[in-house]
The first five atom37 places (N, CA, C, CB, O) and aatype in JSON, in Angstrom:
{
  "aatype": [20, 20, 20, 20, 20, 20, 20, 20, 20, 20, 20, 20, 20, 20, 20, 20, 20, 20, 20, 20, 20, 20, 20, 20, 20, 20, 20, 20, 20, 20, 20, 20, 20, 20, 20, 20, 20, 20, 20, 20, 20, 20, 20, 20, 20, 20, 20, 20, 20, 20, 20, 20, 20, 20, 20, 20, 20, 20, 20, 20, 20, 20, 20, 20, 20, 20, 20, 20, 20, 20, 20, 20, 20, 20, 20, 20, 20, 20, 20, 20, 20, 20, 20, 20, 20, 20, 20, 20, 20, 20, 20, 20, 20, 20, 20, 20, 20, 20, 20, 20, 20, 20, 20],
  "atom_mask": [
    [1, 1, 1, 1, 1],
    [1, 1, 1, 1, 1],
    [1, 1, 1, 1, 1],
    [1, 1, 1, 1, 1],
    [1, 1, 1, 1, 1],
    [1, 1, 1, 1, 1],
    [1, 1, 1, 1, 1],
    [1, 1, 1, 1, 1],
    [1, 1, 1, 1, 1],
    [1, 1, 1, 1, 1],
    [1, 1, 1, 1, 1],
    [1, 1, 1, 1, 1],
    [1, 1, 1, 1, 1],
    [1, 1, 1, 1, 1],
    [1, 1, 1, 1, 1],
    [1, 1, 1, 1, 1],
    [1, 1, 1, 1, 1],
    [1, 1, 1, 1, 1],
    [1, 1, 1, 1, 1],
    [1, 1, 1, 1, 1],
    [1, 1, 1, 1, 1],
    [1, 1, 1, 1, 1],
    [1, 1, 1, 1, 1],
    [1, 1, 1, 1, 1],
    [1, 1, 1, 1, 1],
    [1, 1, 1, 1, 1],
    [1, 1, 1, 1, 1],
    [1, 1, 1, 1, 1],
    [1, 1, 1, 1, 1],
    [1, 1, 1, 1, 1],
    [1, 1, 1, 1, 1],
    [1, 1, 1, 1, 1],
    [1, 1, 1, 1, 1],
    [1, 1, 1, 1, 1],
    [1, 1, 1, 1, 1],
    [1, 1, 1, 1, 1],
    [1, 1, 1, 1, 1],
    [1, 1, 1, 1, 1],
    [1, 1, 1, 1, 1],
    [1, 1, 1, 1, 1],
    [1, 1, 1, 1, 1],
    [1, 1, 1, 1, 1],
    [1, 1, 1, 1, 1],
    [1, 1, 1, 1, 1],
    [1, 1, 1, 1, 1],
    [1, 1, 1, 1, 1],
    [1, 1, 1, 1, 1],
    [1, 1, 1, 1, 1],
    [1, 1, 1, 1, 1],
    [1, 1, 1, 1, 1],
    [1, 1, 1, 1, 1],
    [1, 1, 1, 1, 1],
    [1, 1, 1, 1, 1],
    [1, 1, 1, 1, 1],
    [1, 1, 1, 1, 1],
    [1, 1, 1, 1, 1],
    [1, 1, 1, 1, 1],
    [1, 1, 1, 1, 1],
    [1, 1, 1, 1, 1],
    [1, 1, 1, 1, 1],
    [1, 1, 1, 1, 1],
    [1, 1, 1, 1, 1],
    [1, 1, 1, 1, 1],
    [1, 1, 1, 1, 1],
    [1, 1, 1, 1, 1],
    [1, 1, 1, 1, 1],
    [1, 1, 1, 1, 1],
    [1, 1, 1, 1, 1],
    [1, 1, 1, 1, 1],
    [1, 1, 1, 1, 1],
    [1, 1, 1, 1, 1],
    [1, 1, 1, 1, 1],
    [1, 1, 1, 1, 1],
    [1, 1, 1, 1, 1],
    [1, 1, 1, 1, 1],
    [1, 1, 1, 1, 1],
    [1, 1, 1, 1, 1],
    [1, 1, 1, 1, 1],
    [1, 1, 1, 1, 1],
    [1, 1, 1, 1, 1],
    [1, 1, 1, 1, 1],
    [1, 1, 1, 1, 1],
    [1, 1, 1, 1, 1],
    [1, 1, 1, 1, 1],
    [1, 1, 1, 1, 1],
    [1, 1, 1, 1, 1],
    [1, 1, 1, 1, 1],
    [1, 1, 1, 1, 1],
    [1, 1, 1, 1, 1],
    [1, 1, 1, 1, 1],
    [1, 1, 1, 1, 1],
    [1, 1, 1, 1, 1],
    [1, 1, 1, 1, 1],
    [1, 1, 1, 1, 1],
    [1, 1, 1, 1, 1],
    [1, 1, 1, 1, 1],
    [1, 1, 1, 1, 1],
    [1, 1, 1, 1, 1],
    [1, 1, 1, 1, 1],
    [1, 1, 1, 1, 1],
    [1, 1, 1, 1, 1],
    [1, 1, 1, 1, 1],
    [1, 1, 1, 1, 1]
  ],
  "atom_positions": [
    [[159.75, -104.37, 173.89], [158.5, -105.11, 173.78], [157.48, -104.2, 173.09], [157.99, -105.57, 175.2], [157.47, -102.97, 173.19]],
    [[156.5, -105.04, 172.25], [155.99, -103.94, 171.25], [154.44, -104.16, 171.79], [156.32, -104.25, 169.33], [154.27, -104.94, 172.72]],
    [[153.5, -103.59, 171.29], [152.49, -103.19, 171.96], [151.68, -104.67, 172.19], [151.73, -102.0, 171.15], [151.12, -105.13, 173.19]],
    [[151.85, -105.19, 170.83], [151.32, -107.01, 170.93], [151.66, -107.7, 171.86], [151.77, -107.97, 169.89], [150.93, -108.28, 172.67]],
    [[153.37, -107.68, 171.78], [153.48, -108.58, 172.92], [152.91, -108.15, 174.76], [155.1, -108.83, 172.83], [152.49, -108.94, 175.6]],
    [[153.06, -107.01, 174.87], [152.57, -106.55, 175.92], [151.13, -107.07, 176.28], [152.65, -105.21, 175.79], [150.91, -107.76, 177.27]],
    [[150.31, -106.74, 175.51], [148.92, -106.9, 175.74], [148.98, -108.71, 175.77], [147.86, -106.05, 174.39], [148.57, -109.08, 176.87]],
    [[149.21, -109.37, 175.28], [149.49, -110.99, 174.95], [150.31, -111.51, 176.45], [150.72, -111.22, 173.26], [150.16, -112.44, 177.25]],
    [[151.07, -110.56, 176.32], [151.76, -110.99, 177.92], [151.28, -110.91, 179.57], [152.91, -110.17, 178.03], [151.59, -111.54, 180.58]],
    [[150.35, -109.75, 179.24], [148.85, -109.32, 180.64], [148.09, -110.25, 180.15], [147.79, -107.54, 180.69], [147.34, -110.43, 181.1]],
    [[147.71, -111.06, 179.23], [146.76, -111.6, 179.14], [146.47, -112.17, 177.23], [145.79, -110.54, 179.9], [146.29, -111.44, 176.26]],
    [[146.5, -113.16, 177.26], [146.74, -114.22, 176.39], [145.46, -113.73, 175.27], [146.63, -115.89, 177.23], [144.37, -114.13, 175.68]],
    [[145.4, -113.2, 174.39], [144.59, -112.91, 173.24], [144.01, -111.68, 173.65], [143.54, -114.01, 172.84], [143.36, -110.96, 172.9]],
    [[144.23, -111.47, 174.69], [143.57, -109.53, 174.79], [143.77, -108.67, 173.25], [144.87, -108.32, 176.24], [142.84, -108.11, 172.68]],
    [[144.97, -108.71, 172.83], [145.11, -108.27, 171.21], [144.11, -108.47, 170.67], [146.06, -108.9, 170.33], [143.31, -107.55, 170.48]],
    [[143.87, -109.76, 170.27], [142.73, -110.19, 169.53], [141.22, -110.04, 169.92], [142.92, -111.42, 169.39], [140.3, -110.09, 169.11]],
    [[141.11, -109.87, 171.13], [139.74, -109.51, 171.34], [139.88, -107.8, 171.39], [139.07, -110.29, 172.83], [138.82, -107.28, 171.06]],
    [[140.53, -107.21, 171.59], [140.47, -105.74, 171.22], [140.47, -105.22, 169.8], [141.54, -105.14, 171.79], [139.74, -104.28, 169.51]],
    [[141.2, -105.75, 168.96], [140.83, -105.9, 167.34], [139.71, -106.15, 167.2], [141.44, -106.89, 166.54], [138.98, -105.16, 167.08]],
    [[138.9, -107.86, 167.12], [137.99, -108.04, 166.89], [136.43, -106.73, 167.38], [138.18, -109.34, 167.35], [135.51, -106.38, 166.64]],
    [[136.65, -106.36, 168.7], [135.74, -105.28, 169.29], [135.97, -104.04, 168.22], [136.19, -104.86, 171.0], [135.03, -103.63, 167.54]],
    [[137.09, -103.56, 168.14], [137.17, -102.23, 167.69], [136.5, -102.47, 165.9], [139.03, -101.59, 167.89], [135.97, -101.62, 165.18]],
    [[136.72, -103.7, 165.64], [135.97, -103.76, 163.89], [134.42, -104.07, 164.19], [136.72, -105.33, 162.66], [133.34, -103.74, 163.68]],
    [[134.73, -104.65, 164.97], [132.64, -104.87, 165.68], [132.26, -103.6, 165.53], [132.15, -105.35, 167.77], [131.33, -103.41, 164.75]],
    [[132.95, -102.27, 166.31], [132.14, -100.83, 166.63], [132.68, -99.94, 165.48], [132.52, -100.05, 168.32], [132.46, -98.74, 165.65]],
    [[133.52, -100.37, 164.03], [133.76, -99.55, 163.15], [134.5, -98.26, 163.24], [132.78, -99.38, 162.78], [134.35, -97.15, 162.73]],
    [[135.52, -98.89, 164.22], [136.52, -97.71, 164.73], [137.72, -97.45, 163.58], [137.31, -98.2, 166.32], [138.19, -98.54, 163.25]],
    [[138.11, -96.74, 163.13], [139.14, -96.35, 161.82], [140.31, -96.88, 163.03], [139.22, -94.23, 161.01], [140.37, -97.05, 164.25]],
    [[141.2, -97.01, 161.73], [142.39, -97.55, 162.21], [143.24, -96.75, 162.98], [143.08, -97.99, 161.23], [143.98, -97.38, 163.73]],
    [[143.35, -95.19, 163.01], [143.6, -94.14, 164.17], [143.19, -94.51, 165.42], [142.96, -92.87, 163.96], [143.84, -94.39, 166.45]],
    [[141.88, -95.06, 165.28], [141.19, -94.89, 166.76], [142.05, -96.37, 167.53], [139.0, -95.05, 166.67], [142.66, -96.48, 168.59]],
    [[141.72, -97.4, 166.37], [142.53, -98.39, 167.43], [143.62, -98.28, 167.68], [142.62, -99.55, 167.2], [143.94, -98.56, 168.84]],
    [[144.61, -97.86, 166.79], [146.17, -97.56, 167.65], [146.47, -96.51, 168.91], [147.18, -96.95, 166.56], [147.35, -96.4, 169.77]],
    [[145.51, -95.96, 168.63], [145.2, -94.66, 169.8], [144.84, -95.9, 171.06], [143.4, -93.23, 169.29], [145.62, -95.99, 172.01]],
    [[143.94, -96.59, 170.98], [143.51, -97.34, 171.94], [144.43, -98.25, 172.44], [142.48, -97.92, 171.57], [144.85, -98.42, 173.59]],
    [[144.66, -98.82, 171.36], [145.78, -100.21, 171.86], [147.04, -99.69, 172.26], [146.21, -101.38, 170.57], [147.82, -100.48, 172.8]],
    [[147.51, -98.11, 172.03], [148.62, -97.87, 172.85], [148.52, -97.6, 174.05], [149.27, -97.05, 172.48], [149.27, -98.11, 174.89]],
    [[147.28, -96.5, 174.43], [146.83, -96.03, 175.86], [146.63, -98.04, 176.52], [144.83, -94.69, 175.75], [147.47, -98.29, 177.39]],
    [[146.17, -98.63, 176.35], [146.11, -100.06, 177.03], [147.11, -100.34, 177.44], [145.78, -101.12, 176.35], [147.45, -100.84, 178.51]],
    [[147.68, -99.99, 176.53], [149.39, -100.96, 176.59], [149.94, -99.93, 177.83], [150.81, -100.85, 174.63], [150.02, -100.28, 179.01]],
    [[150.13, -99.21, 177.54], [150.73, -98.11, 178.86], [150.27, -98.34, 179.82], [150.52, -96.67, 178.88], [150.91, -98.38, 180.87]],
    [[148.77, -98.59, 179.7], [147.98, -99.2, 180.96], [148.51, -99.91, 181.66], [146.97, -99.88, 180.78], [148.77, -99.61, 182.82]],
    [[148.87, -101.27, 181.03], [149.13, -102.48, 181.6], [150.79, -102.21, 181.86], [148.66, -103.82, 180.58], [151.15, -102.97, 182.76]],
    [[151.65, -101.56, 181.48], [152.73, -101.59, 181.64], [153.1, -100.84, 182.81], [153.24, -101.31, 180.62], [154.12, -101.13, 183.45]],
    [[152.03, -99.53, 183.26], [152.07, -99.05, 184.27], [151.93, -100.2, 185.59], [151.12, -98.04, 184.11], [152.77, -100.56, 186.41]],
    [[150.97, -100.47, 185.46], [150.4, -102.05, 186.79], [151.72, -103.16, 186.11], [147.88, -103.14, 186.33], [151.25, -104.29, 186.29]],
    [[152.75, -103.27, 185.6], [153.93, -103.97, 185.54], [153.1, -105.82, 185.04], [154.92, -103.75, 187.38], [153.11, -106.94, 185.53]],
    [[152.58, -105.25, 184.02], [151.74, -106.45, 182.82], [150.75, -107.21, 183.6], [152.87, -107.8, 182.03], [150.47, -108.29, 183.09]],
    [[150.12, -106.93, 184.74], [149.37, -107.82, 185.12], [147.99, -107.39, 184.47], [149.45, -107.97, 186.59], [147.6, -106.27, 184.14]],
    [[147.4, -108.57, 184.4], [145.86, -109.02, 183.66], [144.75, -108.01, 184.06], [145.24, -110.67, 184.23], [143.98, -108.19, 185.0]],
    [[144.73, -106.64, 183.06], [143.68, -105.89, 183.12], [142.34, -106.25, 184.09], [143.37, -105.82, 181.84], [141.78, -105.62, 184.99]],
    [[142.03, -107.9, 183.3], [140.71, -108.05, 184.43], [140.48, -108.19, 185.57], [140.09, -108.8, 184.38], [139.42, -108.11, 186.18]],
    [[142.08, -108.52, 186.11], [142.5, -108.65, 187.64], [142.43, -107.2, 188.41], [144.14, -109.25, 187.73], [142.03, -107.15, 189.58]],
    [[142.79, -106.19, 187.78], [143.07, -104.61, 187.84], [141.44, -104.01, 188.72], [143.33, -103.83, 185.8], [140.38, -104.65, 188.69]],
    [[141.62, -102.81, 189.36], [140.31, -102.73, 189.56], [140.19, -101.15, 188.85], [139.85, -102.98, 191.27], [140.87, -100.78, 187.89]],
    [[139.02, -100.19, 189.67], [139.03, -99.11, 189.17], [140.06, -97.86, 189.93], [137.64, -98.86, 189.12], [140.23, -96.67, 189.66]],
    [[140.45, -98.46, 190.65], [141.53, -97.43, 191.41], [142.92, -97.51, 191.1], [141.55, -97.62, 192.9], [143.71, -96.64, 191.46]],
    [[143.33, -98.72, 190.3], [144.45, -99.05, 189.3], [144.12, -97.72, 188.09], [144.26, -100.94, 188.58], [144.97, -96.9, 187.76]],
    [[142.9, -97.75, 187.64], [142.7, -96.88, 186.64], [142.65, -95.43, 186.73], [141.73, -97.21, 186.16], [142.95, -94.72, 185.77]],
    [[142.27, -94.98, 187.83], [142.21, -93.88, 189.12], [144.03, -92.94, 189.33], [141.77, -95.14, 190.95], [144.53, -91.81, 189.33]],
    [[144.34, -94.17, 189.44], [146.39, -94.04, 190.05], [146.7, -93.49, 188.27], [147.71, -96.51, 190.72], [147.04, -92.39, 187.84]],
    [[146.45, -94.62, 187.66], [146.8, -94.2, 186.14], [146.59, -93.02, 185.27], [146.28, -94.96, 185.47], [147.24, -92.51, 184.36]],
    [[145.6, -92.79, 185.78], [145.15, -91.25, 185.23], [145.69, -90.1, 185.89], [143.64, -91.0, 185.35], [146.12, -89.06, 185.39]],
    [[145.59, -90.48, 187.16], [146.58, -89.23, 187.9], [147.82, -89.45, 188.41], [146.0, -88.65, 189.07], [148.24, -88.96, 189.47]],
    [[148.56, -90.33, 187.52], [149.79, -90.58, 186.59], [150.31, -89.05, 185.98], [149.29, -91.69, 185.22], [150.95, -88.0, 186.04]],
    [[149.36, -90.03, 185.34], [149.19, -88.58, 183.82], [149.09, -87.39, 183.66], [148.23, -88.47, 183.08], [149.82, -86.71, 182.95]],
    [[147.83, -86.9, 184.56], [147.99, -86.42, 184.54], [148.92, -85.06, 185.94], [147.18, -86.74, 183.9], [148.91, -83.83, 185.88]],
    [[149.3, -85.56, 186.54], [150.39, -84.92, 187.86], [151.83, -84.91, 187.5], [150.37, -85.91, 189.35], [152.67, -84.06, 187.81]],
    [[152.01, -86.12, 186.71], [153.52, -86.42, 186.57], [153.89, -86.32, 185.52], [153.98, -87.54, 186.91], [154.95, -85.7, 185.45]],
    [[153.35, -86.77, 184.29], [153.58, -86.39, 182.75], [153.42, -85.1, 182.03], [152.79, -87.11, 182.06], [153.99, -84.6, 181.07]],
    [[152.02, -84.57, 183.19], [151.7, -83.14, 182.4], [150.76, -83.43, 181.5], [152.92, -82.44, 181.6], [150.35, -82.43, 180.92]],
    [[150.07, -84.82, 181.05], [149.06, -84.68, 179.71], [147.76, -84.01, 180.01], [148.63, -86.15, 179.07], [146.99, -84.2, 180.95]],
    [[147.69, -83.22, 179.05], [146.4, -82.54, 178.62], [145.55, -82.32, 179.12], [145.88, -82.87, 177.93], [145.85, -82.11, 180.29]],
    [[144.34, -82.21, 178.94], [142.76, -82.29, 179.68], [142.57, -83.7, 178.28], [141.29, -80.2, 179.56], [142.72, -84.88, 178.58]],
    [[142.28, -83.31, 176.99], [142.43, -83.79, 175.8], [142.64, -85.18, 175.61], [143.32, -83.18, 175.28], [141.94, -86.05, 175.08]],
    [[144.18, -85.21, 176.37], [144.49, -86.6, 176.14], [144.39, -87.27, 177.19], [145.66, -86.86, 175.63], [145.18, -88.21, 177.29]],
    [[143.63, -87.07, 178.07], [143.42, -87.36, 179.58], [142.12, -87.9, 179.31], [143.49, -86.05, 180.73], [141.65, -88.74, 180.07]],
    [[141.35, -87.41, 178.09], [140.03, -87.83, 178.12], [140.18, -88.78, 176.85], [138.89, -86.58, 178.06], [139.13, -89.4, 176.65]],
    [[141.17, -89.05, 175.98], [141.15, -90.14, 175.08], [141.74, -91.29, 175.74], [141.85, -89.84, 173.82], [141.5, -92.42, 175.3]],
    [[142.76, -91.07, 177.14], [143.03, -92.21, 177.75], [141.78, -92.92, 178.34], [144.0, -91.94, 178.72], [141.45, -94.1, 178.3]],
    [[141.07, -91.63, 179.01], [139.92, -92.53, 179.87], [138.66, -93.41, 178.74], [138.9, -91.17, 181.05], [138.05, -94.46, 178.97]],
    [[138.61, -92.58, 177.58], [137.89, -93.56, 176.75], [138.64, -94.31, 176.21], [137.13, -93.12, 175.84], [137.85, -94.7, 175.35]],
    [[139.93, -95.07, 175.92], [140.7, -96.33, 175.55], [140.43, -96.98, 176.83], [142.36, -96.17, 175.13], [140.14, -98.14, 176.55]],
    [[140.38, -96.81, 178.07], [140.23, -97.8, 179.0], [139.11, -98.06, 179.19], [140.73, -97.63, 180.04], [138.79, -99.18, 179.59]],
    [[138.06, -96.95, 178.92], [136.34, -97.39, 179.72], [135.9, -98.57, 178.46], [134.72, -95.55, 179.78], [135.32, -99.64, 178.65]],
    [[136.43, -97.94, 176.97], [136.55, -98.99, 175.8], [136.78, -100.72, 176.24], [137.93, -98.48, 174.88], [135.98, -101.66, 176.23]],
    [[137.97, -100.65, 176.54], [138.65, -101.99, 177.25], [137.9, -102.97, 178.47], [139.98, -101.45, 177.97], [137.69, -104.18, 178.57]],
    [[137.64, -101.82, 179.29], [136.89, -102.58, 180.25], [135.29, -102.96, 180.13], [137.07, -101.87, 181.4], [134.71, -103.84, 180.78]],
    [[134.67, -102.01, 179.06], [132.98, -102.13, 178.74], [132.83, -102.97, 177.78], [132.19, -100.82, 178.26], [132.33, -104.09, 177.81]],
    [[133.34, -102.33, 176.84], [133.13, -103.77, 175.16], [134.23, -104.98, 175.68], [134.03, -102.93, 172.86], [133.88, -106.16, 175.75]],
    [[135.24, -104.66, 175.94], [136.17, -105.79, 175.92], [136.12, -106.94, 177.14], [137.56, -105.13, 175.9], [136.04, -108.17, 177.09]],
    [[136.18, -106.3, 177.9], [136.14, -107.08, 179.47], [134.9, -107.31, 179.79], [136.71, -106.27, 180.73], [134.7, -108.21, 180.61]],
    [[134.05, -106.75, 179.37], [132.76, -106.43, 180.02], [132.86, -106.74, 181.47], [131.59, -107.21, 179.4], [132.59, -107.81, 182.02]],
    [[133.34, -105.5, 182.05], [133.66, -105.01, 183.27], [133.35, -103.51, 183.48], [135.02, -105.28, 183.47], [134.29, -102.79, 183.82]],
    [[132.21, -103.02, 183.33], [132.46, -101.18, 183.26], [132.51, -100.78, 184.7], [131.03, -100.13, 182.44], [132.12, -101.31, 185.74]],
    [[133.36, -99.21, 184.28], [134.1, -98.82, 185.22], [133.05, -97.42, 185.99], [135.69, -98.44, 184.49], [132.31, -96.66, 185.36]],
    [[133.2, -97.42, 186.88], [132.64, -96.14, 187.44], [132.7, -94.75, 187.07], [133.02, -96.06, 188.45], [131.76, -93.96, 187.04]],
    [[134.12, -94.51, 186.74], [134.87, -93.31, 185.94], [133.83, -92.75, 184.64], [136.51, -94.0, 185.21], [133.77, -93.26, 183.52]],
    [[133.06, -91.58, 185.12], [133.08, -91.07, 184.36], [133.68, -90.55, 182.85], [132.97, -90.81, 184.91], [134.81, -90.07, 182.89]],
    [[133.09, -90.6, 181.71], [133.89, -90.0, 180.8], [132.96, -89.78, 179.57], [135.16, -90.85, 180.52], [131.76, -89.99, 179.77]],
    [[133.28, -89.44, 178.55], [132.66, -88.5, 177.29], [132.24, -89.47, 176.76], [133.55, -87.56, 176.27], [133.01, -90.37, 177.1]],
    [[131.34, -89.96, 176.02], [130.28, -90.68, 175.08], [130.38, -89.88, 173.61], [128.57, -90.56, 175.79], [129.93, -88.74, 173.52]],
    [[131.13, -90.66, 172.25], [130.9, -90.24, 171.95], [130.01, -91.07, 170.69], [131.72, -89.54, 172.13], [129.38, -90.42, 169.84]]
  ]
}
C-alpha cells in the first residue's frame, strides 16, 4: 500500500487536503513528501484509523515509538513532530499540545 492509498484509506481525501495545504503554505516538494510520509507512518502505526479520531497521546506513543524503539534522531524526531503538528493545525485544524520548532 503506497502512501495515497493509506492516507485515502484513514480518511477519504486527507491526500488532497494535505496537498492542497502544503501549496497554500509554499512548501517545496521535499517538504511535502517528508510530510506525507511521516503521516502515513502515523496512521499506519494507529492501524489506518482517521487521524481526526486520534488524540494527542496517539501522537505521544508515536513519537516515543521512535524514538525508544527505532533509535531516530533528535533531528528526525523533530521533523516528525512538525509533519504531524502540520497535519493536525493547517490540516485538521485540531492543534496539538506537543510542543515543537516553528519554523
Amino acid at each position: 500500500m503506497d502512501n495515497a492509498e493509506a492516507l485515502d484509506q484513514s480518511q477519504s481525501g486527507l491526500l488532497q487536503q494535505v496537498r492542497k495545504v502544503v501549496k497554500k503554505q509554499h512548501f517545496n516538494t521535499r517538504t511535502e513528501q517528508t510530510y506525507q510520509h511521516w503521516i502515513t507512518q502515523y496512521i499506519f502505526f494507529n492501524d489506518l484509523k482517521n487521524p481526526a479520531l486520534l488524540s494527542e497521546n496517539n501522537v505521544k506513543e508515536f513519537l516515543g515509538y521512535l524514538a525508544n524503539k527505532v533509535g531516530l534522531s533528535r533531528a528526525k524526531l523533530n521533523q516528525v513532530k512538525e509533519a504531524l503538528s502540520f497535519l493536525y493545525e493547517k490540516v485538521l485544524n485540531k492543534p496539538l499540545g506537543i510542543p515543537h520548532k516553528r519554523t
